[in-house]
Amino acid sequence: MNCPHAEAARAGRNTGVIAIDPMVQDLDGETVRLRDAGVLARIDLLGVPAWTVTRHAEARQLLVDPRLVKDIDAWGLWQSGAVTRAWPLIGMIDAGRSMFTVDGAEHRRLRTKTSQALTPRRLEAIRPDIEKFTDELLDALDAARGEDGTVDLKAIFAQPLPMKVVGMLMGVDESQHAMLTRQYKAFFSMLTPQDERLALLAELDVFYTDLVREKTARPTDDLTSALILAEEGGEPLTEEEVVGNLKAMVAAGHETTIGLVLNAVRALLAHPDQLRLVLDGEVGWDAVVEETLRWDTPTTHLLMRFATEDIAVGEEVIRKGEGVAISYRAIGRDFEQHGPDADAFDITRPTRNRHMTFGHGPHICPGAALSRVEAGIALPALFARFPGLRLAVPDEEITKLPVMTQNDMAAFPVLLR
Ligand code: STR
């Protein structure tokens, strides 16, 4: 059949506007539509138009292009007042001054200490703590089994683990973890009314500001205290900047790793032959982690960068002032990068490490090594403790939460034995 859209798509040209579904009812279908739409797809984010990059090679280029910036003031729709704080996704972009929202030399100033604290070498020091948290949560999992033997692997294991780790790193007391989990759940959910979302963000700002003031008065051995302390020669971070970094670390460190751990378990249970390979030691857990990162990315779309000049990409031009999202899920399924079977989960694929799920360029995820350590400890420990682990419901019954940017499930009911 000769379909002009298919032809345009093959040529890498854009074919229409794809409305991103806030209810996330068909994530795989949407991913395919984005990929088919071309290198750059026109998307609609709850009534707000933007571009998204759907291919590995072009995303790699755009992520190092200094003409694309994270400063929301470069966004035409924001300047004109067409987008305001009433837009439900605004909190993903207008998140305060931090390493997440600033570019160039200032970005290096804001980010260096954090990325240096999270190198693989520095992380070796906290490996025993992560192992201890994991063991405790495995005990909790066993204890939380209901009458019928089912337990929610998300609520009892995958969710608290990253919170404990990022809480320890940043110096957030254990007594606050449940509050933070509840607030971020409401923040990300599209079912939360926008006035409630803005109110909870304001509450979180008060919480983090109090914490930073407390650490300023009584510094301890955590990254928040390190961020406060003036660097010899360097310009110290302002309170607003420390707060911005702190909330970015907690939000990102908590939310994304939940997805990584659960998506890996889900993929392995759906592919028992591959689980066997790992349990028999023929393929390493690192391969499971990398292939999960590629195939079922914790971040579906990263919002957003803005063009400070016209930027040509293939046949399209991103006009000055327009917004560009990065669709990491579609990028992980790029045929050019991963071959014609890119939609298949395969821990033995040669390109499993050549994904871009942590981004690229100056803003590349500073927590990448940390999440690999966390998943690399949690997954083998979970399957070693519960070799008979299986889903308590059919896989199709696991539902995604209505979260537009993150790949997040409501619950993950399992049987441990
Ligand atoms: C959530 C709200 C907030 O207070 C601060 C931030 C900044 C970092 C963001 C975070 C956000 C949302 C999830 C992000 C994270 C950085 C990495 C994470 C986008 C906006 C990813 O999903 C990759």
CSV table of C-alpha atoms and ligand atoms in Angstrom, one decimal:
chain,number,residue,atom,x,y,z
A,1,MET,CA,0.0,0.0,0.0
A,2,ASN,CA,1.2,3.5,-0.8
A,3,CYS,CA,0.5,5.6,2.2
A,4,PRO,CA,2.0,9.1,2.2
A,5,HIS,CA,2.3,9.1,6.0
A,6,ALA,CA,4.3,5.8,6.1
A,7,GLU,CA,6.5,7.2,3.3
A,8,ALA,CA,7.1,10.4,5.2
A,9,ALA,CA,7.8,8.5,8.3
A,10,ARG,CA,10.3,6.3,6.6
A,11,ALA,CA,12.0,9.4,5.3
A,12,GLY,CA,12.1,10.6,8.9
A,13,ARG,CA,9.6,13.3,8.3
A,14,ASN,CA,6.9,14.3,10.7
A,15,THR,CA,3.3,13.3,10.1
A,16,GLY,CA,0.8,14.9,12.5
A,17,VAL,CA,0.3,15.7,16.2
A,18,ILE,CA,0.3,13.0,18.8
A,19,ALA,CA,-1.6,13.7,21.9
A,20,ILE,CA,0.3,12.2,24.9
A,21,ASP,CA,-2.3,10.3,26.9
A,22,PRO,CA,-2.4,11.5,30.5
A,23,MET,CA,-4.1,8.2,31.5
A,24,VAL,CA,-1.2,6.1,30.0
A,25,GLN,CA,-3.6,3.5,28.6
A,26,ASP,CA,-1.4,2.2,25.8
A,27,LEU,CA,2.2,3.1,26.4
A,28,ASP,CA,3.5,0.7,23.9
A,29,GLY,CA,1.1,1.8,21.2
A,30,GLU,CA,2.0,5.4,21.9
A,31,THR,CA,5.7,4.6,21.7
A,32,VAL,CA,5.2,3.0,18.3
A,33,ARG,CA,3.2,6.0,17.0
A,34,LEU,CA,5.9,8.4,18.2
A,35,ARG,CA,8.7,6.3,16.5
A,36,ASP,CA,6.6,6.1,13.3
A,37,ALA,CA,6.0,9.8,13.3
A,38,GLY,CA,9.6,10.6,12.5
A,39,VAL,CA,12.8,11.8,14.0
A,40,LEU,CA,11.0,14.8,15.5
A,41,ALA,CA,7.3,14.3,16.4
A,42,ARG,CA,4.8,17.0,17.1
A,43,ILE,CA,3.2,16.3,20.4
A,44,ASP,CA,0.4,17.8,22.5
A,45,LEU,CA,0.9,17.8,26.2
A,46,LEU,CA,-2.5,18.5,27.7
A,47,GLY,CA,-3.2,21.2,25.1
A,48,VAL,CA,0.4,22.5,25.0
A,49,PRO,CA,2.2,21.9,21.7
A,50,ALA,CA,5.9,20.8,21.7
A,51,TRP,CA,8.3,18.8,19.6
A,52,THR,CA,9.8,15.5,20.8
A,53,VAL,CA,12.9,13.7,19.6
A,54,THR,CA,12.3,10.0,19.0
A,55,ARG,CA,15.6,8.8,17.7
A,56,HIS,CA,18.9,7.9,19.3
A,57,ALA,CA,21.3,9.7,16.9
A,58,GLU,CA,19.4,12.9,16.7
A,59,ALA,CA,18.7,13.1,20.4
A,60,ARG,CA,22.5,12.6,21.0
A,61,GLN,CA,23.2,15.6,18.8
A,62,LEU,CA,20.4,17.8,20.3
A,63,LEU,CA,21.5,17.0,23.9
A,64,VAL,CA,24.9,18.7,23.3
A,65,ASP,CA,23.5,21.6,21.2
A,66,PRO,CA,24.0,24.8,23.2
A,67,ARG,CA,21.1,26.4,21.3
A,68,LEU,CA,18.7,24.3,23.3
A,69,VAL,CA,18.4,25.5,26.9
A,70,LYS,CA,16.5,24.5,30.0
A,71,ASP,CA,15.6,28.0,31.1
A,72,ILE,CA,11.8,28.3,30.9
A,73,ASP,CA,12.1,32.0,30.1
A,74,ALA,CA,13.3,31.0,26.6
A,75,TRP,CA,9.9,29.4,25.9
A,76,GLY,CA,7.7,31.4,23.7
A,77,LEU,CA,4.5,30.0,25.1
A,78,TRP,CA,5.6,30.9,28.6
A,79,GLN,CA,6.7,34.4,27.6
A,80,SER,CA,3.3,35.1,25.9
A,81,GLY,CA,1.4,33.8,28.9
A,82,ALA,CA,-0.2,30.9,26.9
A,83,VAL,CA,1.4,28.5,29.4
A,84,THR,CA,1.0,29.4,33.1
A,85,ARG,CA,1.3,27.6,36.5
A,86,ALA,CA,-2.2,26.3,35.9
A,87,TRP,CA,-0.8,23.8,33.4
A,88,PRO,CA,-0.5,20.4,35.2
A,89,LEU,CA,3.0,19.7,33.8
A,90,ILE,CA,4.5,23.0,34.9
A,91,GLY,CA,6.2,21.5,37.9
A,92,MET,CA,8.3,19.3,35.6
A,93,ILE,CA,9.9,22.4,34.1
A,94,ASP,CA,9.6,25.3,36.4
A,95,ALA,CA,11.2,23.5,39.3
A,96,GLY,CA,13.4,26.3,40.8
A,97,ARG,CA,17.0,27.1,40.2
A,98,SER,CA,19.1,24.0,40.3
A,99,MET,CA,21.4,21.8,38.2
A,100,PHE,CA,18.2,20.6,36.5
A,101,THR,CA,17.2,24.0,35.1
A,102,VAL,CA,20.5,25.9,34.4
A,103,ASP,CA,23.0,25.5,31.5
A,104,GLY,CA,26.6,26.4,30.7
A,105,ALA,CA,29.2,27.5,33.3
A,106,GLU,CA,26.6,28.1,36.0
A,107,HIS,CA,25.4,24.6,35.5
A,108,ARG,CA,28.8,23.2,36.1
A,109,ARG,CA,29.0,25.3,39.3
A,110,LEU,CA,25.7,23.9,40.5
A,111,ARG,CA,26.4,20.3,39.5
A,112,THR,CA,30.0,19.5,40.1
A,113,LYS,CA,29.8,18.6,43.8
A,114,THR,CA,26.9,16.3,43.3
A,115,SER,CA,28.3,14.4,40.4
A,116,GLN,CA,31.6,14.0,42.2
A,117,ALA,CA,29.8,12.5,45.2
A,118,LEU,CA,28.1,9.9,43.0
A,119,THR,CA,31.1,8.4,41.1
A,120,PRO,CA,31.3,4.6,41.1
A,121,ARG,CA,34.4,4.9,43.4
A,122,ARG,CA,32.7,7.1,45.9
A,123,LEU,CA,29.6,4.9,45.9
A,124,GLU,CA,31.6,1.8,47.0
A,125,ALA,CA,31.5,3.4,50.5
A,126,ILE,CA,27.7,3.1,50.7
A,127,ARG,CA,27.4,-0.3,49.2
A,128,PRO,CA,27.1,-2.0,52.6
A,129,ASP,CA,24.3,0.4,53.6
A,130,ILE,CA,22.4,-0.4,50.4
A,131,GLU,CA,22.9,-4.1,51.1
A,132,LYS,CA,21.6,-3.7,54.6
A,133,PHE,CA,18.5,-1.7,53.5
A,134,THR,CA,17.8,-4.4,50.9
A,135,ASP,CA,18.0,-7.2,53.5
A,136,GLU,CA,15.7,-5.4,55.9
A,137,LEU,CA,13.2,-4.8,53.1
A,138,LEU,CA,13.3,-8.4,52.1
A,139,ASP,CA,12.4,-9.3,55.7
A,140,ALA,CA,9.6,-6.7,55.6
A,141,LEU,CA,8.4,-8.3,52.3
A,142,ASP,CA,8.1,-11.7,53.9
A,143,ALA,CA,6.3,-10.2,56.9
A,144,ALA,CA,3.8,-8.2,54.8
A,145,ARG,CA,2.4,-11.3,53.0
A,146,GLY,CA,-1.4,-11.3,53.1
A,147,GLU,CA,-3.7,-14.3,53.9
A,148,ASP,CA,-3.4,-15.4,50.3
A,149,GLY,CA,0.3,-15.0,50.2
A,150,THR,CA,0.4,-11.9,48.0
A,151,VAL,CA,2.4,-8.8,48.7
A,152,ASP,CA,2.9,-5.6,46.8
A,153,LEU,CA,6.6,-5.6,45.7
A,154,LYS,CA,6.3,-1.9,44.9
A,155,ALA,CA,4.9,-0.6,48.2
A,156,ILE,CA,7.1,-2.8,50.4
A,157,PHE,CA,10.4,-3.1,48.5
A,158,ALA,CA,10.9,-1.1,45.3
A,159,GLN,CA,9.6,2.2,46.6
A,160,PRO,CA,11.2,2.4,50.1
A,161,LEU,CA,14.6,1.2,48.9
A,162,PRO,CA,15.6,4.2,46.8
A,163,MET,CA,14.0,6.6,49.3
A,164,LYS,CA,16.2,5.1,52.0
A,165,VAL,CA,19.3,5.4,49.8
A,166,VAL,CA,18.7,9.0,48.6
A,167,GLY,CA,17.5,9.9,52.1
A,168,MET,CA,20.8,8.7,53.6
A,169,LEU,CA,22.8,10.5,51.0
A,170,MET,CA,21.0,13.8,51.3
A,171,GLY,CA,20.4,13.6,55.1
A,172,VAL,CA,16.6,13.4,55.1
A,173,ASP,CA,15.4,11.7,58.2
A,174,GLU,CA,13.7,8.3,58.0
A,175,SER,CA,10.6,9.8,59.7
A,176,GLN,CA,10.0,12.0,56.6
A,177,HIS,CA,10.2,9.2,54.0
A,178,ALA,CA,6.5,8.3,54.0
A,179,MET,CA,5.5,11.9,53.7
A,180,LEU,CA,7.9,12.4,50.7
A,181,THR,CA,6.6,9.2,49.0
A,182,ARG,CA,3.0,10.4,49.4
A,183,GLN,CA,3.8,13.9,48.1
A,184,TYR,CA,5.7,12.7,45.0
A,185,LYS,CA,3.0,10.2,44.2
A,186,ALA,CA,0.5,13.1,44.2
A,187,PHE,CA,2.9,15.4,42.3
A,188,PHE,CA,3.4,13.0,39.4
A,189,SER,CA,-0.3,11.8,39.2
A,190,MET,CA,-2.4,13.5,36.5
A,191,LEU,CA,-5.4,12.8,38.7
A,192,THR,CA,-4.2,15.4,41.3
A,193,PRO,CA,-6.0,18.7,40.7
A,194,GLN,CA,-3.5,21.4,39.8
A,195,ASP,CA,-4.2,23.6,42.9
A,196,GLU,CA,-3.4,20.6,45.1
A,197,ARG,CA,-0.2,20.0,43.1
A,198,LEU,CA,0.9,23.6,43.5
A,199,ALA,CA,0.1,23.5,47.2
A,200,LEU,CA,2.1,20.3,47.8
A,201,LEU,CA,5.1,21.8,45.9
A,202,ALA,CA,4.9,24.8,48.2
A,203,GLU,CA,4.8,22.5,51.2
A,204,LEU,CA,7.8,20.6,49.9
A,205,ASP,CA,9.7,23.9,49.4
A,206,VAL,CA,9.1,24.8,53.0
A,207,PHE,CA,10.2,21.3,54.1
A,208,TYR,CA,13.4,21.5,52.1
A,209,THR,CA,14.2,25.0,53.0
A,210,ASP,CA,13.9,24.1,56.7
A,211,LEU,CA,16.1,21.2,56.2
A,212,VAL,CA,18.8,23.3,54.4
A,213,ARG,CA,18.7,25.9,57.3
A,214,GLU,CA,19.1,23.1,59.8
A,215,LYS,CA,22.1,21.7,57.9
A,216,THR,CA,23.5,25.2,57.6
A,217,ALA,CA,23.4,25.5,61.4
A,218,ARG,CA,24.6,22.0,62.1
A,219,PRO,CA,26.3,20.4,59.1
A,220,THR,CA,26.5,16.6,59.1
A,221,ASP,CA,28.1,14.0,56.9
A,222,ASP,CA,25.8,14.2,53.9
A,223,LEU,CA,25.6,15.7,50.5
A,224,THR,CA,23.2,18.5,51.5
A,225,SER,CA,25.7,19.7,54.0
A,226,ALA,CA,28.5,19.4,51.5
A,227,LEU,CA,26.5,21.5,49.0
A,228,ILE,CA,26.1,24.3,51.6
A,229,LEU,CA,29.8,24.5,52.5
A,230,ALA,CA,31.7,27.2,50.6
A,231,GLU,CA,34.3,25.8,48.2
A,232,GLU,CA,37.8,27.3,48.4
A,233,GLY,CA,38.0,29.8,45.6
A,234,GLY,CA,34.6,28.8,44.2
A,235,GLU,CA,31.3,30.8,44.5
A,236,PRO,CA,29.2,29.0,47.2
A,237,LEU,CA,25.7,27.9,46.2
A,238,THR,CA,22.9,30.1,47.4
A,239,GLU,CA,20.2,28.6,49.7
A,240,GLU,CA,17.8,28.6,46.8
A,241,GLU,CA,20.3,26.6,44.7
A,242,VAL,CA,20.9,24.0,47.5
A,243,VAL,CA,17.2,23.6,47.9
A,244,GLY,CA,16.8,23.2,44.2
A,245,ASN,CA,19.5,20.5,44.0
A,246,LEU,CA,18.2,18.8,47.1
A,247,LYS,CA,14.7,18.5,45.7
A,248,ALA,CA,15.9,17.4,42.3
A,249,MET,CA,18.0,14.6,43.9
A,250,VAL,CA,15.2,13.4,46.1
A,251,ALA,CA,12.5,13.5,43.4
A,252,ALA,CA,14.8,11.9,40.8
A,253,GLY,CA,16.6,9.4,43.0
A,254,HIS,CA,13.3,8.1,44.4
A,255,GLU,CA,10.9,8.0,41.5
A,256,THR,CA,13.1,6.7,38.7
A,257,THR,CA,14.8,3.8,40.5
A,258,ILE,CA,11.4,2.3,41.5
A,259,GLY,CA,10.6,1.9,37.9
A,260,LEU,CA,14.0,0.4,37.1
A,261,VAL,CA,13.7,-2.3,39.7
A,262,LEU,CA,10.1,-3.2,39.1
A,263,ASN,CA,10.4,-3.1,35.3
A,264,ALA,CA,13.4,-5.5,35.5
A,265,VAL,CA,11.5,-7.9,37.7
A,266,ARG,CA,8.5,-7.8,35.4
A,267,ALA,CA,10.6,-8.3,32.3
A,268,LEU,CA,12.4,-11.3,33.9
A,269,LEU,CA,9.1,-12.9,35.0
A,270,ALA,CA,7.7,-12.5,31.5
A,271,HIS,CA,10.8,-14.1,30.0
A,272,PRO,CA,11.6,-17.1,32.2
A,273,ASP,CA,14.2,-18.4,29.7
A,274,GLN,CA,16.2,-15.2,30.3
A,275,LEU,CA,15.7,-15.3,34.1
A,276,ARG,CA,17.2,-18.8,33.9
A,277,LEU,CA,20.3,-17.5,32.1
A,278,VAL,CA,20.9,-15.0,34.9
A,279,LEU,CA,20.2,-17.4,37.7
A,280,ASP,CA,22.5,-19.9,36.2
A,281,GLY,CA,25.2,-17.2,36.0
A,282,GLU,CA,25.5,-17.3,32.2
A,283,VAL,CA,24.5,-13.6,31.9
A,284,GLY,CA,25.3,-11.0,34.5
A,285,TRP,CA,22.7,-8.9,36.5
A,286,ASP,CA,24.3,-5.8,34.9
A,287,ALA,CA,22.9,-7.0,31.5
A,288,VAL,CA,19.4,-7.2,33.0
A,289,VAL,CA,19.8,-3.7,34.4
A,290,GLU,CA,21.0,-2.3,31.0
A,291,GLU,CA,18.5,-4.1,28.9
A,292,THR,CA,15.7,-3.0,31.2
A,293,LEU,CA,16.9,0.6,31.1
A,294,ARG,CA,16.8,0.4,27.2
A,295,TRP,CA,13.5,-1.5,26.8
A,296,ASP,CA,11.3,-0.1,29.6
A,297,THR,CA,12.8,3.3,30.5
A,298,PRO,CA,11.8,4.8,33.9
A,299,THR,CA,11.5,8.1,32.2
A,300,THR,CA,9.0,8.1,29.3
A,301,HIS,CA,9.5,11.8,28.2
A,302,LEU,CA,11.9,14.3,29.7
A,303,LEU,CA,10.4,17.9,29.7
A,304,MET,CA,11.8,20.1,28.3
A,305,ARG,CA,14.4,22.2,26.4
A,306,PHE,CA,13.8,25.4,24.5
A,307,ALA,CA,15.3,26.6,21.2
A,308,THR,CA,17.2,30.0,21.5
A,309,GLU,CA,17.5,30.0,17.7
A,310,ASP,CA,16.0,28.1,14.8
A,311,ILE,CA,17.4,24.5,14.7
A,312,ALA,CA,17.1,22.3,11.7
A,313,VAL,CA,16.7,18.6,12.4
A,314,GLY,CA,16.4,16.5,9.2
A,315,GLU,CA,13.4,17.9,7.3
A,316,GLU,CA,12.0,19.8,10.2
A,317,VAL,CA,12.9,23.1,11.9
A,318,ILE,CA,12.5,23.7,15.6
A,319,ARG,CA,11.7,27.5,15.7
A,320,LYS,CA,13.2,29.8,18.2
A,321,GLY,CA,11.2,29.7,21.4
A,322,GLU,CA,9.7,26.3,20.8
A,323,GLY,CA,9.9,23.5,23.3
A,324,VAL,CA,11.5,20.1,22.7
A,325,ALA,CA,10.9,17.0,24.9
A,326,ILE,CA,13.1,13.9,24.7
A,327,SER,CA,11.1,10.7,24.4
A,328,TYR,CA,13.5,8.2,26.0
A,329,ARG,CA,11.1,5.2,25.7
A,330,ALA,CA,10.9,5.7,21.9
A,331,ILE,CA,14.7,6.3,21.7
A,332,GLY,CA,15.3,3.0,23.5
A,333,ARG,CA,13.2,1.3,20.7
A,334,ASP,CA,15.1,2.9,17.8
A,335,PHE,CA,15.6,0.3,15.0
A,336,GLU,CA,18.7,2.2,13.7
A,337,GLN,CA,20.4,1.9,17.1
A,338,HIS,CA,19.2,-1.5,18.3
A,339,GLY,CA,18.2,-3.4,15.2
A,340,PRO,CA,14.8,-4.6,13.8
A,341,ASP,CA,14.1,-6.5,17.0
A,342,ALA,CA,14.4,-3.4,19.2
A,343,ASP,CA,10.9,-4.0,20.7
A,344,ALA,CA,12.0,-7.4,22.1
A,345,PHE,CA,13.5,-7.7,25.6
A,346,ASP,CA,16.8,-9.5,25.2
A,347,ILE,CA,19.5,-9.4,27.8
A,348,THR,CA,22.0,-10.9,25.4
A,349,ARG,CA,21.6,-8.2,22.7
A,350,PRO,CA,24.9,-6.7,21.7
A,351,THR,CA,23.6,-3.1,22.0
A,352,ARG,CA,22.2,-3.5,25.5
A,353,ASN,CA,24.7,-1.0,26.9
A,354,ARG,CA,24.4,1.4,24.0
A,355,HIS,CA,21.2,3.0,25.2
A,356,MET,CA,20.7,6.7,26.1
A,357,THR,CA,18.3,6.3,29.0
A,358,PHE,CA,20.4,8.4,31.3
A,359,GLY,CA,20.6,11.2,28.7
A,360,HIS,CA,23.7,12.6,27.2
A,361,GLY,CA,25.8,15.7,27.4
A,362,PRO,CA,26.1,18.2,30.3
A,363,HIS,CA,22.9,17.1,31.9
A,364,ILE,CA,23.5,13.4,31.7
A,365,CYS,CA,22.0,11.8,34.8
A,366,PRO,CA,24.4,12.3,37.8
A,367,GLY,CA,22.7,9.5,39.6
A,368,ALA,CA,23.3,6.9,36.9
A,369,ALA,CA,26.0,5.0,38.8
A,370,LEU,CA,23.9,5.1,42.0
A,371,SER,CA,20.8,3.6,40.3
A,372,ARG,CA,23.0,0.9,38.7
A,373,VAL,CA,24.4,0.0,42.2
A,374,GLU,CA,20.9,0.0,43.7
A,375,ALA,CA,19.4,-2.2,41.1
A,376,GLY,CA,22.5,-4.4,40.9
A,377,ILE,CA,22.1,-5.1,44.7
A,378,ALA,CA,18.3,-5.3,44.9
A,379,LEU,CA,17.6,-7.6,42.0
A,380,PRO,CA,20.0,-10.5,42.8
A,381,ALA,CA,19.1,-10.3,46.5
A,382,LEU,CA,15.4,-10.5,45.7
A,383,PHE,CA,15.7,-13.6,43.5
A,384,ALA,CA,18.2,-15.2,45.9
A,385,ARG,CA,15.8,-14.8,48.8
A,386,PHE,CA,12.7,-15.8,46.8
A,387,PRO,CA,13.7,-18.1,43.9
A,388,GLY,CA,10.0,-18.9,43.4
A,389,LEU,CA,9.0,-15.3,43.0
A,390,ARG,CA,6.1,-14.8,40.6
A,391,LEU,CA,3.3,-12.5,39.7
A,392,ALA,CA,0.1,-12.8,41.7
A,393,VAL,CA,-2.0,-11.5,38.8
A,394,PRO,CA,-1.8,-11.9,35.0
A,395,ASP,CA,0.8,-9.5,33.6
A,396,GLU,CA,-1.9,-7.6,31.6
A,397,GLU,CA,-3.6,-6.7,34.9
A,398,ILE,CA,-0.6,-4.6,36.1
A,399,THR,CA,-1.7,-1.1,35.5
A,400,LYS,CA,0.3,2.0,34.8
A,401,LEU,CA,-0.3,5.1,37.0
A,402,PRO,CA,-1.7,8.1,35.1
A,403,VAL,CA,1.8,9.8,35.0
A,404,MET,CA,2.7,11.4,31.7
A,405,THR,CA,6.5,11.6,32.0
A,406,GLN,CA,7.4,8.7,34.2
A,407,ASN,CA,6.8,4.9,33.6
A,408,ASP,CA,5.2,4.1,36.8
A,409,MET,CA,2.9,1.2,37.9
A,410,ALA,CA,0.2,1.4,40.5
A,411,ALA,CA,1.2,-1.8,42.3
A,412,PHE,CA,3.1,-5.0,41.7
A,413,PRO,CA,1.4,-7.9,43.4
A,414,VAL,CA,3.6,-11.0,43.7
A,415,LEU,CA,3.7,-14.3,45.4
A,416,LEU,CA,7.1,-14.9,47.1
A,417,ARG,CA,7.0,-18.7,47.1
B,1,STR,C1,10.3,17.0,40.1
B,1,STR,C2,9.8,18.2,40.9
B,1,STR,C3,10.9,18.9,41.7
B,1,STR,O1,10.7,19.4,42.7
B,1,STR,C4,12.2,18.9,41.1
B,1,STR,C5,12.5,18.2,39.9
B,1,STR,C6,13.8,18.3,39.3
B,1,STR,C7,14.4,17.0,38.9
B,1,STR,C8,13.4,16.2,38.0
B,1,STR,C9,12.1,16.0,38.8
B,1,STR,C10,11.5,17.3,39.2
B,1,STR,C11,11.2,15.1,38.0
B,1,STR,C12,11.8,13.8,37.6
B,1,STR,C13,13.1,14.0,36.9
B,1,STR,C14,14.0,14.8,37.7
B,1,STR,C15,15.3,14.7,37.1
B,1,STR,C16,15.4,13.3,36.6
B,1,STR,C17,14.0,12.7,36.7
B,1,STR,C18,12.8,14.6,35.5
B,1,STR,C19,11.0,18.1,38.0
B,1,STR,C20,13.7,11.9,35.5
B,1,STR,O2,12.7,11.4,35.3
B,1,STR,C21,14.8,11.6,34.6
